[in-house]
mmCIF file of C-alpha atoms in Angstrom:
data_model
loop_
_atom_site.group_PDB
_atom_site.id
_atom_site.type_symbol
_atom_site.label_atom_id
_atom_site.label_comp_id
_atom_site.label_asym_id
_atom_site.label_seq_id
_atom_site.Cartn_x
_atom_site.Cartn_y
_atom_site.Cartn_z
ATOM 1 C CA UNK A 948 0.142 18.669 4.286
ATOM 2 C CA UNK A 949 -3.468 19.072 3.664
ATOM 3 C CA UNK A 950 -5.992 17.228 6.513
ATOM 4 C CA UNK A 951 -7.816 13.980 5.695
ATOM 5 C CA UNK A 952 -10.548 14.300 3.059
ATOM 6 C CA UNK A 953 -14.108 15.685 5.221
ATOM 7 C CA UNK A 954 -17.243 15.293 4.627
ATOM 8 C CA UNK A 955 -16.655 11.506 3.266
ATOM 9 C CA UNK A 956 -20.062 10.302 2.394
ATOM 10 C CA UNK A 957 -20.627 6.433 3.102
ATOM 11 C CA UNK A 958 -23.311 4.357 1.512
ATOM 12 C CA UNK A 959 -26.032 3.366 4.410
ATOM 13 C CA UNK A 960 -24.107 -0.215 4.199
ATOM 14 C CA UNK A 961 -21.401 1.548 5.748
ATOM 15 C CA UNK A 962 -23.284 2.852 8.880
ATOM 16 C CA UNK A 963 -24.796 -0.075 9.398
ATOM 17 C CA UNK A 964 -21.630 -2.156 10.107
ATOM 18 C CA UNK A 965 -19.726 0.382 11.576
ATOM 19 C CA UNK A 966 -22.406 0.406 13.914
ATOM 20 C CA UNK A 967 -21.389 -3.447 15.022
ATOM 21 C CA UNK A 968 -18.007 -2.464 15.322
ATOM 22 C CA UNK A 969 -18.316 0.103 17.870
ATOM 23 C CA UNK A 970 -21.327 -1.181 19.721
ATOM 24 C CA UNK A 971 -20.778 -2.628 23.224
ATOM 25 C CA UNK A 972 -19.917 -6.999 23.045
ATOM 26 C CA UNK A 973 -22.827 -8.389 24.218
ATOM 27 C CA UNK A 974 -24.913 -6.169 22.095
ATOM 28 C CA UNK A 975 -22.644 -6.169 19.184
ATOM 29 C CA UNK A 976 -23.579 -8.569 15.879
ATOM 30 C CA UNK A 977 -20.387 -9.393 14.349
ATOM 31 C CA UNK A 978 -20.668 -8.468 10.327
ATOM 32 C CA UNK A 979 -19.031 -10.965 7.875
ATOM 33 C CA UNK A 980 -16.122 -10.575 6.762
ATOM 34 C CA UNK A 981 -17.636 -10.698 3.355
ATOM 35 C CA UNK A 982 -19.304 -7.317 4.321
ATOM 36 C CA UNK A 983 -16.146 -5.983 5.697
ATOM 37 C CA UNK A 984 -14.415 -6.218 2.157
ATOM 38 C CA UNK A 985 -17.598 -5.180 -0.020
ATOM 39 C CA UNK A 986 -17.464 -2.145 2.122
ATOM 40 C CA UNK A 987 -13.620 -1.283 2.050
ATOM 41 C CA UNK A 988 -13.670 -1.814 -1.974
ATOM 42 C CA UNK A 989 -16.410 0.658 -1.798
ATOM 43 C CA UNK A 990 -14.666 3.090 0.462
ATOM 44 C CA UNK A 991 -12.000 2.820 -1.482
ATOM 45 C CA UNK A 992 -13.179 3.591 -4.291
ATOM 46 C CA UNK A 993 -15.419 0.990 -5.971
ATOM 47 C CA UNK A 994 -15.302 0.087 -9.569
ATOM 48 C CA UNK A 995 -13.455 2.939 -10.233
ATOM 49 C CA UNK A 996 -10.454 0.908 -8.882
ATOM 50 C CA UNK A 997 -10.250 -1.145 -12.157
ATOM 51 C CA UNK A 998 -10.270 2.008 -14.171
ATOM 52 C CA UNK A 999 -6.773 2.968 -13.089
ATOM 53 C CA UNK A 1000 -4.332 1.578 -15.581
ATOM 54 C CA UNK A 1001 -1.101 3.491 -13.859
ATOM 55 C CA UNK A 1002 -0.326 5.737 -11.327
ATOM 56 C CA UNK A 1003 2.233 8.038 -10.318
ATOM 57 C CA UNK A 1004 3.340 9.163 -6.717
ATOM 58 C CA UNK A 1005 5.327 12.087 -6.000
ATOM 59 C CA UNK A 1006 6.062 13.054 -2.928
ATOM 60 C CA UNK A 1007 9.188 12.905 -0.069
ATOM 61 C CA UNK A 1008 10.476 10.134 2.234
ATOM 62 C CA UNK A 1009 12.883 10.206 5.234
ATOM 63 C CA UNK A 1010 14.618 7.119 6.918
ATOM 64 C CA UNK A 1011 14.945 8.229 10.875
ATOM 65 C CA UNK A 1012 16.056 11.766 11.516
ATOM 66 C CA UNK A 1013 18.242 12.115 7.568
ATOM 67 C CA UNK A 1014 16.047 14.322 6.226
ATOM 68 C CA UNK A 1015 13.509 14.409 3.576
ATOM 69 C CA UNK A 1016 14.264 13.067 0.026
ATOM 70 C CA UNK A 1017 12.802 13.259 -3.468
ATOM 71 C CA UNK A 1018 10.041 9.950 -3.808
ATOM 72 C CA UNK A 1019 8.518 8.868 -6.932
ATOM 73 C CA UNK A 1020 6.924 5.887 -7.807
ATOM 74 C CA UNK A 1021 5.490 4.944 -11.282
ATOM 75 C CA UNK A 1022 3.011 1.709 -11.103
ATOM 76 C CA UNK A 1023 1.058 0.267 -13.782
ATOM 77 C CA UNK A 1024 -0.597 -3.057 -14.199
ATOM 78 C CA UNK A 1025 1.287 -6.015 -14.779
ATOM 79 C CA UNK A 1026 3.268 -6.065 -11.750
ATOM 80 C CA UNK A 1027 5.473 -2.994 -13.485
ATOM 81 C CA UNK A 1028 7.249 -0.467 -10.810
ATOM 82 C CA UNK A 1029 9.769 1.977 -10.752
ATOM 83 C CA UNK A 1030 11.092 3.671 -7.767
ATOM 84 C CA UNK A 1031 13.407 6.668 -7.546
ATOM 85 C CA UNK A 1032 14.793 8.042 -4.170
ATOM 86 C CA UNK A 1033 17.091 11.006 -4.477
ATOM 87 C CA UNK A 1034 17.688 13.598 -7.356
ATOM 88 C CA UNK A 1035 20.541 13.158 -9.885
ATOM 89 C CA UNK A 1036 23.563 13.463 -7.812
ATOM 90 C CA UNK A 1037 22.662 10.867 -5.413
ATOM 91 C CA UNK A 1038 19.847 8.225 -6.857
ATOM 92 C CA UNK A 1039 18.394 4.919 -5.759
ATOM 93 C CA UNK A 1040 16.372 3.630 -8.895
ATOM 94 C CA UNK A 1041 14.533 0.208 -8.511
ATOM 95 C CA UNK A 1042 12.759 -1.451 -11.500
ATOM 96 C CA UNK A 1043 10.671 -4.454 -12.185
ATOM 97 C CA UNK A 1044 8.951 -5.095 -15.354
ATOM 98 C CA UNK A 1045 6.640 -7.845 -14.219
ATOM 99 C CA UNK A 1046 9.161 -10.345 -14.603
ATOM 100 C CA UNK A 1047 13.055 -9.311 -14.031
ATOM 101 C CA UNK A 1048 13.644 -6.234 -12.064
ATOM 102 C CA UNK A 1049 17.219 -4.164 -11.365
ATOM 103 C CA UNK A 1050 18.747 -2.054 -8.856
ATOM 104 C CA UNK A 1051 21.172 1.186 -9.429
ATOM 105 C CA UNK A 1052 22.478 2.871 -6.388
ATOM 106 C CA UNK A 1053 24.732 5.700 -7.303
ATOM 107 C CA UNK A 1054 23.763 6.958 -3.416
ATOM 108 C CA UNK A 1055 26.562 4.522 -2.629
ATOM 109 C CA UNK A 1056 29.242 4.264 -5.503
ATOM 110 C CA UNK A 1057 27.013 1.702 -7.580
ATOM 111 C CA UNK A 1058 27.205 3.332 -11.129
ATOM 112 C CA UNK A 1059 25.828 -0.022 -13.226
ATOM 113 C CA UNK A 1060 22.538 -1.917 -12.784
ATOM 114 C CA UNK A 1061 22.693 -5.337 -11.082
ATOM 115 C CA UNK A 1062 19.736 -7.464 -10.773
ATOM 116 C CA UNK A 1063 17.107 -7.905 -7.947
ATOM 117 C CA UNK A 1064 16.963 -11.058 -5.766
ATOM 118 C CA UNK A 1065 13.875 -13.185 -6.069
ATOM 119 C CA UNK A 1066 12.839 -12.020 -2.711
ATOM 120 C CA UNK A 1067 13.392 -8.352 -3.935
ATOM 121 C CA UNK A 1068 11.166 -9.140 -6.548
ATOM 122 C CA UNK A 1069 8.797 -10.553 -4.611
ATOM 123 C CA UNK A 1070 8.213 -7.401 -2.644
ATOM 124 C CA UNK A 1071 8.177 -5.162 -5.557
ATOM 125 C CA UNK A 1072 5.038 -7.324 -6.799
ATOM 126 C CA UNK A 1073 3.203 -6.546 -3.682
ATOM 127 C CA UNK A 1074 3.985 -3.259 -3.785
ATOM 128 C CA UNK A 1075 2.953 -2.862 -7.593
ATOM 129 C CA UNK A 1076 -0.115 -4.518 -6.894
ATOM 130 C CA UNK A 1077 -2.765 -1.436 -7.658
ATOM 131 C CA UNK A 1078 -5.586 -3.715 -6.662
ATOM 132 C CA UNK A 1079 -4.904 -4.803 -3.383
ATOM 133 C CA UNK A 1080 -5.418 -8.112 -2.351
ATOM 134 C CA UNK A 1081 -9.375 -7.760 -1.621
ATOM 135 C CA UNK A 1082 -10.306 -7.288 -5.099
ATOM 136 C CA UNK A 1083 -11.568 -10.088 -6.265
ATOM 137 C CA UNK A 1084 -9.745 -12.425 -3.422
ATOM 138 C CA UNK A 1085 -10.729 -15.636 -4.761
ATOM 139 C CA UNK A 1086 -9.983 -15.013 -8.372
ATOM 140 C CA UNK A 1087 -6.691 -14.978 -6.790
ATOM 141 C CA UNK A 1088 -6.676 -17.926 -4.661
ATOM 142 C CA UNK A 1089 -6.479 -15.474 -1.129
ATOM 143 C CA UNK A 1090 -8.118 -16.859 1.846
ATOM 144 C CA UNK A 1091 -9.124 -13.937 3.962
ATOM 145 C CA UNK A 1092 -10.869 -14.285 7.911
ATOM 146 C CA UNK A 1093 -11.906 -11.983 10.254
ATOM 147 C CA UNK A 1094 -9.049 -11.633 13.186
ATOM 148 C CA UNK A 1095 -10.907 -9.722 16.051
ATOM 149 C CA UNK A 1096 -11.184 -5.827 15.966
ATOM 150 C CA UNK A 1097 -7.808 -3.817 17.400
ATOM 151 C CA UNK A 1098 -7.731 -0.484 18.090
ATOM 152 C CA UNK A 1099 -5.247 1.971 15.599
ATOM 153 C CA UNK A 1100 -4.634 5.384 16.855
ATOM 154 C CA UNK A 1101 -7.419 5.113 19.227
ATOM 155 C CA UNK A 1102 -10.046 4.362 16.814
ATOM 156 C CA UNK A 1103 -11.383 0.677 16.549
ATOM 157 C CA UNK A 1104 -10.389 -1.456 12.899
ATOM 158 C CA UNK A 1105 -11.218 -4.879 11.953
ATOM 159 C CA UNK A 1106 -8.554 -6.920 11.500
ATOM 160 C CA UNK A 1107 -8.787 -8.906 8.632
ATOM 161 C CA UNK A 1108 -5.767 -11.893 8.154
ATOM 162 C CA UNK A 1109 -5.060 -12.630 4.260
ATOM 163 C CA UNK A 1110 -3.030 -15.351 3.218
ATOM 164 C CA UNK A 1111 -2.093 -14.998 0.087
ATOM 165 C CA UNK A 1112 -1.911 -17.879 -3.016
ATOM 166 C CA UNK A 1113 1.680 -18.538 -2.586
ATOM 167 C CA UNK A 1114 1.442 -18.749 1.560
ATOM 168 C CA UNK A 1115 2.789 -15.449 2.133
ATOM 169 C CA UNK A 1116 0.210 -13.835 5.381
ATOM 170 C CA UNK A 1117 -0.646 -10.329 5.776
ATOM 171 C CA UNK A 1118 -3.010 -8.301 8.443
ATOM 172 C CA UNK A 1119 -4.974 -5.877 6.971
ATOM 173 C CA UNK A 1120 -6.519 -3.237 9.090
ATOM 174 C CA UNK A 1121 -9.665 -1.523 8.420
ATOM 175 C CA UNK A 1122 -11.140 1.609 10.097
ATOM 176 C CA UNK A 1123 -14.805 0.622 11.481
ATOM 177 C CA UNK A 1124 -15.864 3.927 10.295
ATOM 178 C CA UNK A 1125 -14.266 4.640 7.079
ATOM 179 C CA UNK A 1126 -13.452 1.269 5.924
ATOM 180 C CA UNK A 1127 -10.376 2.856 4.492
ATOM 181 C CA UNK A 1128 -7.197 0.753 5.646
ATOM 182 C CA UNK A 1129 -5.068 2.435 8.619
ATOM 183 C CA UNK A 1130 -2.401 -0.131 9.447
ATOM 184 C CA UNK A 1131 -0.705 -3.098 7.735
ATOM 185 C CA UNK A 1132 1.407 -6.070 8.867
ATOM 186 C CA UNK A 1133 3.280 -8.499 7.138
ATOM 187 C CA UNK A 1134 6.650 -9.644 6.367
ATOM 188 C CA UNK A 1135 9.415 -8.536 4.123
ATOM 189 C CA UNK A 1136 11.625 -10.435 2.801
ATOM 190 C CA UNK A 1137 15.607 -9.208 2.569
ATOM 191 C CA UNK A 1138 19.496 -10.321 2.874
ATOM 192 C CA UNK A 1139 19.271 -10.498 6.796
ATOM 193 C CA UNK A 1140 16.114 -12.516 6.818
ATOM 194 C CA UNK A 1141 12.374 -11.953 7.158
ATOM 195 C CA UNK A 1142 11.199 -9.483 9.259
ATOM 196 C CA UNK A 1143 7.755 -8.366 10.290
ATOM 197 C CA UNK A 1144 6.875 -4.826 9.400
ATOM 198 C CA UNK A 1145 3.869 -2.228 9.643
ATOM 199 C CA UNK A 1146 2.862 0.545 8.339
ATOM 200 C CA UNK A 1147 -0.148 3.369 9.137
ATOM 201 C CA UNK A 1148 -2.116 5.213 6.531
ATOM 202 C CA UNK A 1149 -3.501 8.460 6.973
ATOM 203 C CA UNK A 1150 -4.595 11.481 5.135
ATOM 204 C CA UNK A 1151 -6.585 10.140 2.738
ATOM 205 C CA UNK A 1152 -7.377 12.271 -0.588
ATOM 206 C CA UNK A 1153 -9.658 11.439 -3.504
ATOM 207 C CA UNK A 1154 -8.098 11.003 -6.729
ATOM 208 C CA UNK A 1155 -10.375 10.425 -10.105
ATOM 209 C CA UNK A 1156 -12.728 8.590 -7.270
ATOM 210 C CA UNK A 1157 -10.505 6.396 -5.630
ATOM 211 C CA UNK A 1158 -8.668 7.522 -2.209
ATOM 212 C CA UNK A 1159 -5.246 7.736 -1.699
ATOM 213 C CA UNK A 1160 -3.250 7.633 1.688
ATOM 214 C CA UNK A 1161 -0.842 10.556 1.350
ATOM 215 C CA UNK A 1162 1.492 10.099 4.547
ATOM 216 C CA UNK A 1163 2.700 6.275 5.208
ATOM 217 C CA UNK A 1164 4.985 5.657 8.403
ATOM 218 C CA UNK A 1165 6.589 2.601 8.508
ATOM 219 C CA UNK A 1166 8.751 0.428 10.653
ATOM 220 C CA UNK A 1167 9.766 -2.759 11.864
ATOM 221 C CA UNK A 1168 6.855 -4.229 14.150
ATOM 222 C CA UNK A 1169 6.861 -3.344 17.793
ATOM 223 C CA UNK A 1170 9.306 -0.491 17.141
ATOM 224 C CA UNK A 1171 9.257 3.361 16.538
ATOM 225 C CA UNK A 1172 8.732 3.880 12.595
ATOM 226 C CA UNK A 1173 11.798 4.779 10.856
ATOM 227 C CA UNK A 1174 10.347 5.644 7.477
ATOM 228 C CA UNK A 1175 8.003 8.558 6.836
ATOM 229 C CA UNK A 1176 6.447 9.169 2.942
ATOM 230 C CA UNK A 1177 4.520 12.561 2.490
ATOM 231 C CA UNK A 1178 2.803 12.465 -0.718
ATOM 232 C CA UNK A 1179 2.861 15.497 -2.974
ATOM 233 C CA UNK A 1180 0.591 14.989 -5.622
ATOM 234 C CA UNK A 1181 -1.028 11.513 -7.453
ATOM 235 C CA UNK A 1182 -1.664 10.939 -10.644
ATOM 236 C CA UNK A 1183 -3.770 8.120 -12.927
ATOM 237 C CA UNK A 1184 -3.609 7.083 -16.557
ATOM 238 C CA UNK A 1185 -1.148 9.352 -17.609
ATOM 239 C CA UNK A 1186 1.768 7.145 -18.235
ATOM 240 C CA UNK A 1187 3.703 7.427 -21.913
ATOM 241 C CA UNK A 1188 6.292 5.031 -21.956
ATOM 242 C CA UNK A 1189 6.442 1.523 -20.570
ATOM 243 C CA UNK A 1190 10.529 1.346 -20.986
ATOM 244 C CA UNK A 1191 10.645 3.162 -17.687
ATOM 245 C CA UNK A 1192 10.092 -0.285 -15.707
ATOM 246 C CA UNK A 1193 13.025 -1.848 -17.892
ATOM 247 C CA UNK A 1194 16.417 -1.637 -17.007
ATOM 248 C CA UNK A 1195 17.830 2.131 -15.739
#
């Protein structure tokens, strides 16, 4: 695993905030939070956000102390995602063409394709969301405030609360430095019930101008993570054939 991109060059806008972040309270001037996402779209990336049509992640991911397992994920506008976990022998595929999505688990004995649950589907459209929720938040009907600033691995972040269109809430947290995103909150939806989850970014690589987090750790909130994803490689534009997000 490579270390996080050096020598990351941030426009004087940048400086300036971070400046307010890390200054002491009584001295500090509190940027809005306007500034906080003009500078974390820029950090990010910029315009050349909108350029990427697709992307395709390729990488490992281990669930507690199993191992590490073949990852790839194939995203492309339109809410369209495919996940694989596994290699032939023993596969989880998940699809969802924007619309309908399905499930085959041959990990565990199921051989044909059964459908996702609405609030299946409803995660796989935040996840397939290349965007983000900043871009242009509201075009989208998001409501976004500033939370307070938290510390994340012992470096300060704003914390910046999103509630989405439909209701759904979400903490985003961005480094005061960097303005890249180290740590999300929010809840995920599944059989047993909603449960609040997290997950940290780090190692951060450029890719055709935008930045990527290539290791995710994840978990439920308040515990140790129990899901690790080391990134590989990441690629942009390059997808062929949208029947992948269709049923495996």
């Amino acid at each position: 695993m490579s270390p996080p991109a050096s020598g990351l060059r941030l426009p004087a806008l940048l400086f300036s905030t971070a400046l307010a972040c890390a200054a002491p309270p009584a001295r500090a001037q509190s940027p809005t939070v306007e500034t906080i996402i003009a500078n974390a779209i820029t950090a990010r990336g910029g315009p050349r956000i909108s350029a990427v049509k697709d992307q395709l992640l390729i990488g490992q991911i281990s669930f507690g102390n199993d191992g590490m397992h073949r990852f790839v994920v194939e995203i492309a506008r339109g809410g369209k995602i495919r996940e694989e976990i596994g290699d032939s022998g023993s596969m989880l595929i998940r699809t969802s063409n924007g619309k309908t999505g399905w499930v085959l688990d041959s990990a565990h004995g199921i051989k044909e394709p059964r459908a996702r649950t609405a609030d299946d589907l409803r995660n796989a459209a935040a996840s397939a969301d290349i965007d983000g929720p900043l871009i242009k938040y509201l075009e989208k009907g998001n409501r976004v405030e500033l939370a307070g600033i938290d510390t994340v691995k012992g470096s300060p972040a704003y914390r910046l609360k999103i509630v989405m269109k439909d209701g759904q809430e979400r903490i985003d947290d961005v480094d005061c430095l960097t303005f890249l995103e180290v740590r999300w909150q929010g809840i995920v939806h599944g059989p047993k019930g909603d449960t609040v989850y997290e997950s940290y970014f780090d190692h951060y690589r450029r890719v055709n101008g935008v930045m990527y987090a290539f290791e995710i750790t994840s978990g439920v909130k308040g515990e140790p993570p129990n899901q690790r994803i080391v990134l590989d490689k990441v690629e942009v534009n390059r997808l062929g054939d949208e029947r992948v997000f269709e049923r495996p």
